[in-house]
PDB file with SEQRES, HELIX, SHEET and CRYST1 records, atoms N, CA, C and O in Angstrom:
SEQRES   1 A   82  MET ALA GLN LEU THR VAL ARG TYR PHE ALA GLY ALA ARG          
SEQRES   2 A   82  ALA ALA ALA HIS GLY THR SER THR GLU GLN ALA GLU ALA          
SEQRES   3 A   82  ALA SER LEU HIS ASP LEU LYS GLN ILE LEU THR GLU ARG          
SEQRES   4 A   82  HIS GLY GLU ARG LEU GLY VAL VAL LEU LYS ALA ALA SER          
SEQRES   5 A   82  PHE LEU VAL ASP GLY LEU ALA CYS HIS ASP PRO GLN ALA          
SEQRES   6 A   82  ALA LEU PRO ALA ARG ALA THR VAL ASP VAL LEU PRO PRO          
SEQRES   7 A   82  PHE ALA GLY GLY                                              
HELIX    1 AA1 GLY A   11  ALA A   15  1                                   5    
HELIX    2 AA2 LEU A   29  HIS A   40  1                                  12    
HELIX    3 AA3 GLU A   42  ALA A   50  1                                   9    
SHEET    1 AA1 5 THR A  21  ALA A  26  0                                        
SHEET    2 AA1 5 ALA A   2  TYR A   8 -1                                        
SHEET    3 AA1 5 THR A  72  LEU A  76  1                                        
SHEET    4 AA1 5 SER A  52  VAL A  55 -1                                        
SHEET    5 AA1 5 LEU A  58  ALA A  59 -1                                        
CRYST1    1.000    1.000    1.000  90.00  90.00  90.00 P 1           1          
ATOM      1  N   MET A   1       0.842 -16.224   0.996  1.00  0.00           N  
ATOM      2  CA  MET A   1       1.118 -14.805   0.882  1.00  0.00           C  
ATOM      3  C   MET A   1       1.711 -14.496  -0.488  1.00  0.00           C  
ATOM      4  O   MET A   1       2.507 -15.261  -1.033  1.00  0.00           O  
ATOM      5  N   ALA A   2       1.302 -13.362  -1.021  1.00  0.00           N  
ATOM      6  CA  ALA A   2       1.768 -12.937  -2.338  1.00  0.00           C  
ATOM      7  C   ALA A   2       2.960 -11.999  -2.207  1.00  0.00           C  
ATOM      8  O   ALA A   2       2.989 -11.141  -1.325  1.00  0.00           O  
ATOM      9  N   GLN A   3       3.938 -12.164  -3.084  1.00  0.00           N  
ATOM     10  CA  GLN A   3       5.051 -11.222  -3.184  1.00  0.00           C  
ATOM     11  C   GLN A   3       4.555 -10.035  -3.994  1.00  0.00           C  
ATOM     12  O   GLN A   3       4.043 -10.213  -5.099  1.00  0.00           O  
ATOM     13  N   LEU A   4       4.698  -8.823  -3.459  1.00  0.00           N  
ATOM     14  CA  LEU A   4       4.125  -7.633  -4.075  1.00  0.00           C  
ATOM     15  C   LEU A   4       5.176  -6.543  -4.259  1.00  0.00           C  
ATOM     16  O   LEU A   4       6.166  -6.482  -3.530  1.00  0.00           O  
ATOM     17  N   THR A   5       4.940  -5.693  -5.239  1.00  0.00           N  
ATOM     18  CA  THR A   5       5.677  -4.443  -5.374  1.00  0.00           C  
ATOM     19  C   THR A   5       4.724  -3.345  -4.940  1.00  0.00           C  
ATOM     20  O   THR A   5       3.625  -3.219  -5.479  1.00  0.00           O  
ATOM     21  N   VAL A   6       5.146  -2.556  -3.970  1.00  0.00           N  
ATOM     22  CA  VAL A   6       4.319  -1.464  -3.456  1.00  0.00           C  
ATOM     23  C   VAL A   6       4.934  -0.152  -3.925  1.00  0.00           C  
ATOM     24  O   VAL A   6       6.126   0.093  -3.738  1.00  0.00           O  
ATOM     25  N   ARG A   7       4.096   0.695  -4.542  1.00  0.00           N  
ATOM     26  CA  ARG A   7       4.555   2.006  -5.007  1.00  0.00           C  
ATOM     27  C   ARG A   7       3.770   3.084  -4.264  1.00  0.00           C  
ATOM     28  O   ARG A   7       2.542   3.049  -4.189  1.00  0.00           O  
ATOM     29  N   TYR A   8       4.521   4.046  -3.718  1.00  0.00           N  
ATOM     30  CA  TYR A   8       3.919   5.131  -2.950  1.00  0.00           C  
ATOM     31  C   TYR A   8       3.910   6.407  -3.783  1.00  0.00           C  
ATOM     32  O   TYR A   8       4.855   6.686  -4.521  1.00  0.00           O  
ATOM     33  N   PHE A   9       2.834   7.178  -3.655  1.00  0.00           N  
ATOM     34  CA  PHE A   9       2.703   8.436  -4.373  1.00  0.00           C  
ATOM     35  C   PHE A   9       2.404   9.566  -3.387  1.00  0.00           C  
ATOM     36  O   PHE A   9       1.733   9.358  -2.376  1.00  0.00           O  
ATOM     37  N   ALA A  10       2.906  10.757  -3.692  1.00  0.00           N  
ATOM     38  CA  ALA A  10       2.624  12.004  -2.973  1.00  0.00           C  
ATOM     39  C   ALA A  10       2.828  11.839  -1.467  1.00  0.00           C  
ATOM     40  O   ALA A  10       3.903  11.432  -1.026  1.00  0.00           O  
ATOM     41  N   GLY A  11       1.794  12.156  -0.672  1.00  0.00           N  
ATOM     42  CA  GLY A  11       1.894  12.108   0.783  1.00  0.00           C  
ATOM     43  C   GLY A  11       2.202  10.736   1.333  1.00  0.00           C  
ATOM     44  O   GLY A  11       2.781  10.622   2.413  1.00  0.00           O  
ATOM     45  N   ALA A  12       1.830   9.692   0.616  1.00  0.00           N  
ATOM     46  CA  ALA A  12       2.163   8.335   1.063  1.00  0.00           C  
ATOM     47  C   ALA A  12       3.673   8.124   1.001  1.00  0.00           C  
ATOM     48  O   ALA A  12       4.249   7.488   1.884  1.00  0.00           O  
ATOM     49  N   ARG A  13       4.310   8.652  -0.032  1.00  0.00           N  
ATOM     50  CA  ARG A  13       5.768   8.540  -0.146  1.00  0.00           C  
ATOM     51  C   ARG A  13       6.440   9.284   1.005  1.00  0.00           C  
ATOM     52  O   ARG A  13       7.389   8.778   1.605  1.00  0.00           O  
ATOM     53  N   ALA A  14       5.954  10.471   1.310  1.00  0.00           N  
ATOM     54  CA  ALA A  14       6.529  11.234   2.423  1.00  0.00           C  
ATOM     55  C   ALA A  14       6.352  10.489   3.743  1.00  0.00           C  
ATOM     56  O   ALA A  14       7.274  10.446   4.559  1.00  0.00           O  
ATOM     57  N   ALA A  15       5.180   9.906   3.958  1.00  0.00           N  
ATOM     58  CA  ALA A  15       4.911   9.177   5.199  1.00  0.00           C  
ATOM     59  C   ALA A  15       5.730   7.890   5.302  1.00  0.00           C  
ATOM     60  O   ALA A  15       5.947   7.374   6.398  1.00  0.00           O  
ATOM     61  N   ALA A  16       6.182   7.375   4.163  1.00  0.00           N  
ATOM     62  CA  ALA A  16       7.025   6.174   4.140  1.00  0.00           C  
ATOM     63  C   ALA A  16       8.506   6.562   4.111  1.00  0.00           C  
ATOM     64  O   ALA A  16       9.348   5.803   3.632  1.00  0.00           O  
ATOM     65  N   HIS A  17       8.806   7.751   4.631  1.00  0.00           N  
ATOM     66  CA  HIS A  17      10.186   8.228   4.755  1.00  0.00           C  
ATOM     67  C   HIS A  17      10.880   8.360   3.409  1.00  0.00           C  
ATOM     68  O   HIS A  17      12.078   8.098   3.298  1.00  0.00           O  
ATOM     69  N   GLY A  18      10.132   8.765   2.381  1.00  0.00           N  
ATOM     70  CA  GLY A  18      10.707   8.994   1.068  1.00  0.00           C  
ATOM     71  C   GLY A  18      10.831   7.755   0.198  1.00  0.00           C  
ATOM     72  O   GLY A  18      11.334   7.837  -0.922  1.00  0.00           O  
ATOM     73  N   THR A  19      10.385   6.618   0.690  1.00  0.00           N  
ATOM     74  CA  THR A  19      10.430   5.390  -0.102  1.00  0.00           C  
ATOM     75  C   THR A  19       9.425   5.504  -1.241  1.00  0.00           C  
ATOM     76  O   THR A  19       8.262   5.839  -1.016  1.00  0.00           O  
ATOM     77  N   SER A  20       9.870   5.226  -2.460  1.00  0.00           N  
ATOM     78  CA  SER A  20       8.939   5.293  -3.583  1.00  0.00           C  
ATOM     79  C   SER A  20       8.446   3.914  -3.997  1.00  0.00           C  
ATOM     80  O   SER A  20       7.308   3.773  -4.444  1.00  0.00           O  
ATOM     81  N   THR A  21       9.286   2.899  -3.855  1.00  0.00           N  
ATOM     82  CA  THR A  21       8.930   1.526  -4.239  1.00  0.00           C  
ATOM     83  C   THR A  21       9.612   0.560  -3.284  1.00  0.00           C  
ATOM     84  O   THR A  21      10.765   0.755  -2.899  1.00  0.00           O  
ATOM     85  N   GLU A  22       8.885  -0.483  -2.907  1.00  0.00           N  
ATOM     86  CA  GLU A  22       9.482  -1.528  -2.075  1.00  0.00           C  
ATOM     87  C   GLU A  22       8.734  -2.839  -2.273  1.00  0.00           C  
ATOM     88  O   GLU A  22       7.645  -2.872  -2.847  1.00  0.00           O  
ATOM     89  N   GLN A  23       9.328  -3.901  -1.794  1.00  0.00           N  
ATOM     90  CA  GLN A  23       8.725  -5.230  -1.874  1.00  0.00           C  
ATOM     91  C   GLN A  23       8.071  -5.560  -0.539  1.00  0.00           C  
ATOM     92  O   GLN A  23       8.541  -5.136   0.516  1.00  0.00           O  
ATOM     93  N   ALA A  24       6.994  -6.313  -0.596  1.00  0.00           N  
ATOM     94  CA  ALA A  24       6.317  -6.774   0.612  1.00  0.00           C  
ATOM     95  C   ALA A  24       5.596  -8.077   0.295  1.00  0.00           C  
ATOM     96  O   ALA A  24       5.353  -8.404  -0.866  1.00  0.00           O  
ATOM     97  N   GLU A  25       5.262  -8.804   1.338  1.00  0.00           N  
ATOM     98  CA  GLU A  25       4.464 -10.024   1.192  1.00  0.00           C  
ATOM     99  C   GLU A  25       3.207  -9.864   2.026  1.00  0.00           C  
ATOM    100  O   GLU A  25       3.272  -9.554   3.216  1.00  0.00           O  
ATOM    101  N   ALA A  26       2.058 -10.080   1.393  1.00  0.00           N  
ATOM    102  CA  ALA A  26       0.780  -9.975   2.096  1.00  0.00           C  
ATOM    103  C   ALA A  26      -0.276 -10.759   1.334  1.00  0.00           C  
ATOM    104  O   ALA A  26      -0.181 -10.938   0.120  1.00  0.00           O  
ATOM    105  N   ALA A  27      -1.272 -11.218   2.056  1.00  0.00           N  
ATOM    106  CA  ALA A  27      -2.355 -11.977   1.439  1.00  0.00           C  
ATOM    107  C   ALA A  27      -3.501 -11.080   0.990  1.00  0.00           C  
ATOM    108  O   ALA A  27      -4.216 -11.416   0.046  1.00  0.00           O  
ATOM    109  N   SER A  28      -3.684  -9.924   1.665  1.00  0.00           N  
ATOM    110  CA  SER A  28      -4.803  -9.026   1.374  1.00  0.00           C  
ATOM    111  C   SER A  28      -4.366  -7.586   1.622  1.00  0.00           C  
ATOM    112  O   SER A  28      -3.301  -7.353   2.193  1.00  0.00           O  
ATOM    113  N   LEU A  29      -5.173  -6.624   1.201  1.00  0.00           N  
ATOM    114  CA  LEU A  29      -4.873  -5.217   1.486  1.00  0.00           C  
ATOM    115  C   LEU A  29      -4.855  -4.960   2.985  1.00  0.00           C  
ATOM    116  O   LEU A  29      -4.030  -4.193   3.483  1.00  0.00           O  
ATOM    117  N   HIS A  30      -5.757  -5.596   3.687  1.00  0.00           N  
ATOM    118  CA  HIS A  30      -5.784  -5.451   5.143  1.00  0.00           C  
ATOM    119  C   HIS A  30      -4.439  -5.852   5.743  1.00  0.00           C  
ATOM    120  O   HIS A  30      -3.873  -5.120   6.555  1.00  0.00           O  
ATOM    121  N   ASP A  31      -3.935  -7.007   5.344  1.00  0.00           N  
ATOM    122  CA  ASP A  31      -2.637  -7.476   5.833  1.00  0.00           C  
ATOM    123  C   ASP A  31      -1.520  -6.533   5.397  1.00  0.00           C  
ATOM    124  O   ASP A  31      -0.619  -6.228   6.178  1.00  0.00           O  
ATOM    125  N   LEU A  32      -1.581  -6.078   4.160  1.00  0.00           N  
ATOM    126  CA  LEU A  32      -0.544  -5.193   3.637  1.00  0.00           C  
ATOM    127  C   LEU A  32      -0.491  -3.894   4.436  1.00  0.00           C  
ATOM    128  O   LEU A  32       0.593  -3.413   4.766  1.00  0.00           O  
ATOM    129  N   LYS A  33      -1.646  -3.328   4.747  1.00  0.00           N  
ATOM    130  CA  LYS A  33      -1.666  -2.082   5.526  1.00  0.00           C  
ATOM    131  C   LYS A  33      -1.019  -2.287   6.898  1.00  0.00           C  
ATOM    132  O   LYS A  33      -0.284  -1.420   7.370  1.00  0.00           O  
ATOM    133  N   GLN A  34      -1.284  -3.411   7.530  1.00  0.00           N  
ATOM    134  CA  GLN A  34      -0.673  -3.696   8.833  1.00  0.00           C  
ATOM    135  C   GLN A  34       0.842  -3.832   8.714  1.00  0.00           C  
ATOM    136  O   GLN A  34       1.587  -3.281   9.524  1.00  0.00           O  
ATOM    137  N   ILE A  35       1.291  -4.564   7.705  1.00  0.00           N  
ATOM    138  CA  ILE A  35       2.725  -4.777   7.503  1.00  0.00           C  
ATOM    139  C   ILE A  35       3.434  -3.457   7.240  1.00  0.00           C  
ATOM    140  O   ILE A  35       4.494  -3.196   7.808  1.00  0.00           O  
ATOM    141  N   LEU A  36       2.857  -2.628   6.385  1.00  0.00           N  
ATOM    142  CA  LEU A  36       3.493  -1.355   6.038  1.00  0.00           C  
ATOM    143  C   LEU A  36       3.492  -0.386   7.210  1.00  0.00           C  
ATOM    144  O   LEU A  36       4.437   0.383   7.379  1.00  0.00           O  
ATOM    145  N   THR A  37       2.436  -0.415   8.025  1.00  0.00           N  
ATOM    146  CA  THR A  37       2.395   0.432   9.215  1.00  0.00           C  
ATOM    147  C   THR A  37       3.469   0.004  10.204  1.00  0.00           C  
ATOM    148  O   THR A  37       4.138   0.851  10.796  1.00  0.00           O  
ATOM    149  N   GLU A  38       3.641  -1.299  10.386  1.00  0.00           N  
ATOM    150  CA  GLU A  38       4.698  -1.797  11.273  1.00  0.00           C  
ATOM    151  C   GLU A  38       6.078  -1.413  10.749  1.00  0.00           C  
ATOM    152  O   GLU A  38       6.974  -1.093  11.530  1.00  0.00           O  
ATOM    153  N   ARG A  39       6.248  -1.444   9.455  1.00  0.00           N  
ATOM    154  CA  ARG A  39       7.537  -1.162   8.826  1.00  0.00           C  
ATOM    155  C   ARG A  39       7.895   0.325   8.903  1.00  0.00           C  
ATOM    156  O   ARG A  39       9.043   0.676   9.174  1.00  0.00           O  
ATOM    157  N   HIS A  40       6.908   1.199   8.663  1.00  0.00           N  
ATOM    158  CA  HIS A  40       7.199   2.628   8.520  1.00  0.00           C  
ATOM    159  C   HIS A  40       6.631   3.506   9.627  1.00  0.00           C  
ATOM    160  O   HIS A  40       7.016   4.671   9.727  1.00  0.00           O  
ATOM    161  N   GLY A  41       5.738   2.997  10.453  1.00  0.00           N  
ATOM    162  CA  GLY A  41       5.232   3.778  11.573  1.00  0.00           C  
ATOM    163  C   GLY A  41       3.807   4.277  11.385  1.00  0.00           C  
ATOM    164  O   GLY A  41       3.201   4.146  10.321  1.00  0.00           O  
ATOM    165  N   GLU A  42       3.305   4.853  12.465  1.00  0.00           N  
ATOM    166  CA  GLU A  42       1.904   5.263  12.517  1.00  0.00           C  
ATOM    167  C   GLU A  42       1.579   6.399  11.553  1.00  0.00           C  
ATOM    168  O   GLU A  42       0.434   6.518  11.117  1.00  0.00           O  
ATOM    169  N   ARG A  43       2.552   7.231  11.211  1.00  0.00           N  
ATOM    170  CA  ARG A  43       2.274   8.305  10.244  1.00  0.00           C  
ATOM    171  C   ARG A  43       1.785   7.706   8.924  1.00  0.00           C  
ATOM    172  O   ARG A  43       0.810   8.187   8.348  1.00  0.00           O  
ATOM    173  N   LEU A  44       2.457   6.665   8.449  1.00  0.00           N  
ATOM    174  CA  LEU A  44       2.000   6.000   7.232  1.00  0.00           C  
ATOM    175  C   LEU A  44       0.671   5.287   7.492  1.00  0.00           C  
ATOM    176  O   LEU A  44      -0.191   5.256   6.613  1.00  0.00           O  
ATOM    177  N   GLY A  45       0.496   4.720   8.672  1.00  0.00           N  
ATOM    178  CA  GLY A  45      -0.760   4.053   9.011  1.00  0.00           C  
ATOM    179  C   GLY A  45      -1.961   4.970   8.855  1.00  0.00           C  
ATOM    180  O   GLY A  45      -3.010   4.547   8.367  1.00  0.00           O  
ATOM    181  N   VAL A  46      -1.815   6.209   9.262  1.00  0.00           N  
ATOM    182  CA  VAL A  46      -2.901   7.187   9.118  1.00  0.00           C  
ATOM    183  C   VAL A  46      -3.193   7.439   7.645  1.00  0.00           C  
ATOM    184  O   VAL A  46      -4.355   7.504   7.242  1.00  0.00           O  
ATOM    185  N   VAL A  47      -2.149   7.579   6.845  1.00  0.00           N  
ATOM    186  CA  VAL A  47      -2.325   7.791   5.397  1.00  0.00           C  
ATOM    187  C   VAL A  47      -3.009   6.587   4.770  1.00  0.00           C  
ATOM    188  O   VAL A  47      -3.899   6.748   3.935  1.00  0.00           O  
ATOM    189  N   LEU A  48      -2.608   5.383   5.160  1.00  0.00           N  
ATOM    190  CA  LEU A  48      -3.174   4.169   4.574  1.00  0.00           C  
ATOM    191  C   LEU A  48      -4.663   4.021   4.868  1.00  0.00           C  
ATOM    192  O   LEU A  48      -5.396   3.437   4.069  1.00  0.00           O  
ATOM    193  N   LYS A  49      -5.117   4.543   6.005  1.00  0.00           N  
ATOM    194  CA  LYS A  49      -6.537   4.464   6.345  1.00  0.00           C  
ATOM    195  C   LYS A  49      -7.393   5.262   5.363  1.00  0.00           C  
ATOM    196  O   LYS A  49      -8.544   4.906   5.111  1.00  0.00           O  
ATOM    197  N   ALA A  50      -6.836   6.339   4.809  1.00  0.00           N  
ATOM    198  CA  ALA A  50      -7.595   7.208   3.898  1.00  0.00           C  
ATOM    199  C   ALA A  50      -7.238   6.974   2.430  1.00  0.00           C  
ATOM    200  O   ALA A  50      -7.900   7.514   1.543  1.00  0.00           O  
ATOM    201  N   ALA A  51      -6.214   6.188   2.166  1.00  0.00           N  
ATOM    202  CA  ALA A  51      -5.697   6.016   0.806  1.00  0.00           C  
ATOM    203  C   ALA A  51      -6.608   5.155  -0.061  1.00  0.00           C  
ATOM    204  O   ALA A  51      -7.428   4.376   0.425  1.00  0.00           O  
ATOM    205  N   SER A  52      -6.424   5.331  -1.361  1.00  0.00           N  
ATOM    206  CA  SER A  52      -7.009   4.431  -2.362  1.00  0.00           C  
ATOM    207  C   SER A  52      -5.893   3.516  -2.846  1.00  0.00           C  
ATOM    208  O   SER A  52      -4.715   3.866  -2.788  1.00  0.00           O  
ATOM    209  N   PHE A  53      -6.283   2.338  -3.326  1.00  0.00           N  
ATOM    210  CA  PHE A  53      -5.299   1.353  -3.770  1.00  0.00           C  
ATOM    211  C   PHE A  53      -5.637   0.865  -5.164  1.00  0.00           C  
ATOM    212  O   PHE A  53      -6.789   0.567  -5.477  1.00  0.00           O  
ATOM    213  N   LEU A  54      -4.611   0.791  -5.993  1.00  0.00           N  
ATOM    214  CA  LEU A  54      -4.725   0.156  -7.300  1.00  0.00           C  
ATOM    215  C   LEU A  54      -3.912  -1.124  -7.245  1.00  0.00           C  
ATOM    216  O   LEU A  54      -2.761  -1.123  -6.810  1.00  0.00           O  
ATOM    217  N   VAL A  55      -4.515  -2.209  -7.687  1.00  0.00           N  
ATOM    218  CA  VAL A  55      -3.808  -3.494  -7.767  1.00  0.00           C  
ATOM    219  C   VAL A  55      -3.699  -3.825  -9.245  1.00  0.00           C  
ATOM    220  O   VAL A  55      -4.695  -4.090  -9.918  1.00  0.00           O  
ATOM    221  N   ASP A  56      -2.471  -3.803  -9.731  1.00  0.00           N  
ATOM    222  CA  ASP A  56      -2.211  -3.979 -11.166  1.00  0.00           C  
ATOM    223  C   ASP A  56      -3.072  -3.034 -12.008  1.00  0.00           C  
ATOM    224  O   ASP A  56      -3.604  -3.417 -13.050  1.00  0.00           O  
ATOM    225  N   GLY A  57      -3.195  -1.787 -11.531  1.00  0.00           N  
ATOM    226  CA  GLY A  57      -3.886  -0.749 -12.286  1.00  0.00           C  
ATOM    227  C   GLY A  57      -5.385  -0.671 -12.087  1.00  0.00           C  
ATOM    228  O   GLY A  57      -6.030   0.216 -12.645  1.00  0.00           O  
ATOM    229  N   LEU A  58      -5.961  -1.578 -11.305  1.00  0.00           N  
ATOM    230  CA  LEU A  58      -7.405  -1.592 -11.076  1.00  0.00           C  
ATOM    231  C   LEU A  58      -7.709  -1.226  -9.626  1.00  0.00           C  
ATOM    232  O   LEU A  58      -7.058  -1.720  -8.706  1.00  0.00           O  
ATOM    233  N   ALA A  59      -8.705  -0.356  -9.427  1.00  0.00           N  
ATOM    234  CA  ALA A  59      -9.088   0.035  -8.075  1.00  0.00           C  
ATOM    235  C   ALA A  59      -9.528  -1.187  -7.281  1.00  0.00           C  
ATOM    236  O   ALA A  59     -10.269  -2.038  -7.773  1.00  0.00           O  
ATOM    237  N   CYS A  60      -9.055  -1.252  -6.043  1.00  0.00           N  
ATOM    238  CA  CYS A  60      -9.432  -2.347  -5.145  1.00  0.00           C  
ATOM    239  C   CYS A  60     -10.025  -1.726  -3.893  1.00  0.00           C  
ATOM    240  O   CYS A  60      -9.351  -0.979  -3.185  1.00  0.00           O  
ATOM    241  N   HIS A  61     -11.297  -2.039  -3.618  1.00  0.00           N  
ATOM    242  CA  HIS A  61     -12.004  -1.465  -2.481  1.00  0.00           C  
ATOM    243  C   HIS A  61     -12.253  -2.482  -1.371  1.00  0.00           C  
ATOM    244  O   HIS A  61     -12.694  -2.108  -0.284  1.00  0.00           O  
ATOM    245  N   ASP A  62     -11.979  -3.756  -1.625  1.00  0.00           N  
ATOM    246  CA  ASP A  62     -12.227  -4.810  -0.647  1.00  0.00           C  
ATOM    247  C   ASP A  62     -10.929  -5.144   0.095  1.00  0.00           C  
ATOM    248  O   ASP A  62     -10.042  -5.780  -0.473  1.00  0.00           O  
ATOM    249  N   PRO A  63     -10.813  -4.723   1.356  1.00  0.00           N  
ATOM    250  CA  PRO A  63      -9.564  -4.976   2.087  1.00  0.00           C  
ATOM    251  C   PRO A  63      -9.286  -6.455   2.340  1.00  0.00           C  
ATOM    252  O   PRO A  63      -8.153  -6.822   2.653  1.00  0.00           O  
ATOM    253  N   GLN A  64     -10.291  -7.300   2.213  1.00  0.00           N  
ATOM    254  CA  GLN A  64     -10.096  -8.731   2.465  1.00  0.00           C  
ATOM    255  C   GLN A  64      -9.836  -9.535   1.182  1.00  0.00           C  
ATOM    256  O   GLN A  64      -9.555 -10.732   1.251  1.00  0.00           O  
ATOM    257  N   ALA A  65      -9.929  -8.891   0.022  1.00  0.00           N  
ATOM    258  CA  ALA A  65      -9.715  -9.606  -1.244  1.00  0.00           C  
ATOM    259  C   ALA A  65      -8.276 -10.116  -1.321  1.00  0.00           C  
ATOM    260  O   ALA A  65      -7.337  -9.433  -0.911  1.00  0.00           O  
ATOM    261  N   ALA A  66      -8.122 -11.320  -1.851  1.00  0.00           N  
ATOM    262  CA  ALA A  66      -6.786 -11.898  -2.015  1.00  0.00           C  
ATOM    263  C   ALA A  66      -5.999 -11.109  -3.057  1.00  0.00           C  
ATOM    264  O   ALA A  66      -6.532 -10.739  -4.104  1.00  0.00           O  
ATOM    265  N   LEU A  67      -4.738 -10.859  -2.762  1.00  0.00           N  
ATOM    266  CA  LEU A  67      -3.866 -10.168  -3.711  1.00  0.00           C  
ATOM    267  C   LEU A  67      -3.149 -11.195  -4.573  1.00  0.00           C  
ATOM    268  O   LEU A  67      -2.644 -12.190  -4.054  1.00  0.00           O  
ATOM    269  N   PRO A  68      -3.096 -10.970  -5.880  1.00  0.00           N  
ATOM    270  CA  PRO A  68      -2.411 -11.928  -6.749  1.00  0.00           C  
ATOM    271  C   PRO A  68      -0.891 -11.845  -6.592  1.00  0.00           C  
ATOM    272  O   PRO A  68      -0.344 -10.778  -6.314  1.00  0.00           O  
ATOM    273  N   ALA A  69      -0.228 -12.966  -6.771  1.00  0.00           N  
ATOM    274  CA  ALA A  69       1.231 -13.007  -6.689  1.00  0.00           C  
ATOM    275  C   ALA A  69       1.848 -12.068  -7.717  1.00  0.00           C  
ATOM    276  O   ALA A  69       1.366 -11.950  -8.844  1.00  0.00           O  
ATOM    277  N   ARG A  70       2.913 -11.412  -7.309  1.00  0.00           N  
ATOM    278  CA  ARG A  70       3.694 -10.502  -8.151  1.00  0.00           C  
ATOM    279  C   ARG A  70       2.893  -9.274  -8.605  1.00  0.00           C  
ATOM    280  O   ARG A  70       3.234  -8.648  -9.609  1.00  0.00           O  
ATOM    281  N   ALA A  71       1.852  -8.937  -7.882  1.00  0.00           N  
ATOM    282  CA  ALA A  71       1.045  -7.754  -8.219  1.00  0.00           C  
ATOM    283  C   ALA A  71       1.798  -6.480  -7.846  1.00  0.00           C  
ATOM    284  O   ALA A  71       2.678  -6.490  -6.985  1.00  0.00           O  
ATOM    285  N   THR A  72       1.435  -5.393  -8.506  1.00  0.00           N  
ATOM    286  CA  THR A  72       1.904  -4.068  -8.137  1.00  0.00           C  
ATOM    287  C   THR A  72       0.743  -3.356  -7.460  1.00  0.00           C  
ATOM    288  O   THR A  72      -0.351  -3.259  -8.015  1.00  0.00           O  
ATOM    289  N   VAL A  73       0.993  -2.862  -6.258  1.00  0.00           N  
ATOM    290  CA  VAL A  73      -0.024  -2.154  -5.486  1.00  0.00           C  
ATOM    291  C   VAL A  73       0.395  -0.692  -5.385  1.00  0.00           C  
ATOM    292  O   VAL A  73       1.440  -0.379  -4.814  1.00  0.00           O  
ATOM    293  N   ASP A  74      -0.417   0.200  -5.939  1.00  0.00           N  
ATOM    294  CA  ASP A  74      -0.165   1.628  -5.866  1.00  0.00           C  
ATOM    295  C   ASP A  74      -0.944   2.202  -4.694  1.00  0.00           C  
ATOM    296  O   ASP A  74      -2.139   1.948  -4.547  1.00  0.00           O  
ATOM    297  N   VAL A  75      -0.257   2.981  -3.859  1.00  0.00           N  
ATOM    298  CA  VAL A  75      -0.864   3.615  -2.701  1.00  0.00           C  
ATOM    299  C   VAL A  75      -1.071   5.083  -3.041  1.00  0.00           C  
ATOM    300  O   VAL A  75      -0.109   5.836  -3.197  1.00  0.00           O  
ATOM    301  N   LEU A  76      -2.330   5.484  -3.153  1.00  0.00           N  
ATOM    302  CA  LEU A  76      -2.698   6.834  -3.561  1.00  0.00           C  
ATOM    303  C   LEU A  76      -3.392   7.537  -2.405  1.00  0.00           C  
ATOM    304  O   LEU A  76      -4.536   7.212  -2.089  1.00  0.00           O  
ATOM    305  N   PRO A  77      -2.723   8.497  -1.765  1.00  0.00           N  
ATOM    306  CA  PRO A  77      -3.382   9.218  -0.675  1.00  0.00           C  
ATOM    307  C   PRO A  77      -4.433  10.164  -1.250  1.00  0.00           C  
ATOM    308  O   PRO A  77      -4.444  10.434  -2.451  1.00  0.00           O  
ATOM    309  N   PRO A  78      -5.313  10.665  -0.390  1.00  0.00           N  
ATOM    310  CA  PRO A  78      -6.283  11.652  -0.884  1.00  0.00           C  
ATOM    311  C   PRO A  78      -5.525  12.886  -1.397  1.00  0.00           C  
ATOM    312  O   PRO A  78      -4.551  13.317  -0.779  1.00  0.00           O  
ATOM    313  N   PHE A  79      -5.959  13.434  -2.495  1.00  0.00           N  
ATOM    314  CA  PHE A  79      -5.308  14.596  -3.072  1.00  0.00           C  
ATOM    315  C   PHE A  79      -6.165  15.826  -2.825  1.00  0.00           C  
ATOM    316  O   PHE A  79      -7.390  15.777  -2.939  1.00  0.00           O  
ATOM    317  N   ALA A  80      -5.513  16.922  -2.488  1.00  0.00           N  
ATOM    318  CA  ALA A  80      -6.211  18.185  -2.281  1.00  0.00           C  
ATOM    319  C   ALA A  80      -6.176  18.997  -3.565  1.00  0.00           C  
ATOM    320  O   ALA A  80      -5.362  18.740  -4.451  1.00  0.00           O  
ATOM    321  N   GLY A  81      -7.037  19.948  -3.657  1.00  0.00           N  
ATOM    322  CA  GLY A  81      -7.014  20.839  -4.809  1.00  0.00           C  
ATOM    323  C   GLY A  81      -8.255  20.663  -5.652  1.00  0.00           C  
ATOM    324  O   GLY A  81      -9.177  19.930  -5.293  1.00  0.00           O  
ATOM    325  N   GLY A  82      -8.261  21.342  -6.767  1.00  0.00           N  
ATOM    326  CA  GLY A  82      -9.472  21.332  -7.558  1.00  0.00           C  
ATOM    327  C   GLY A  82      -9.306  21.051  -8.972  1.00  0.00           C  
ATOM    328  O   GLY A  82     -10.287  21.024  -9.715  1.00  0.00           O  
TER     329      GLY A  82                                                      
END                                                                             
């Protein structure tokens, strides 16, 4: 499992009870989403299902891809507006 820094933005931060940054350990995005949902509740789980993820600044679309140690994972919920 990789030690990660997770950063929440916009609605993801609100769903994580105002947490902007936290540490977590996970092997993949799939695992990370489960861990964060258990930690913060189903409201965040719903956001995570629709969110985009950046791993060290690069978009990651494969939930099973291995996360590198000490990576920063940005959680970006869908944004409204034009």
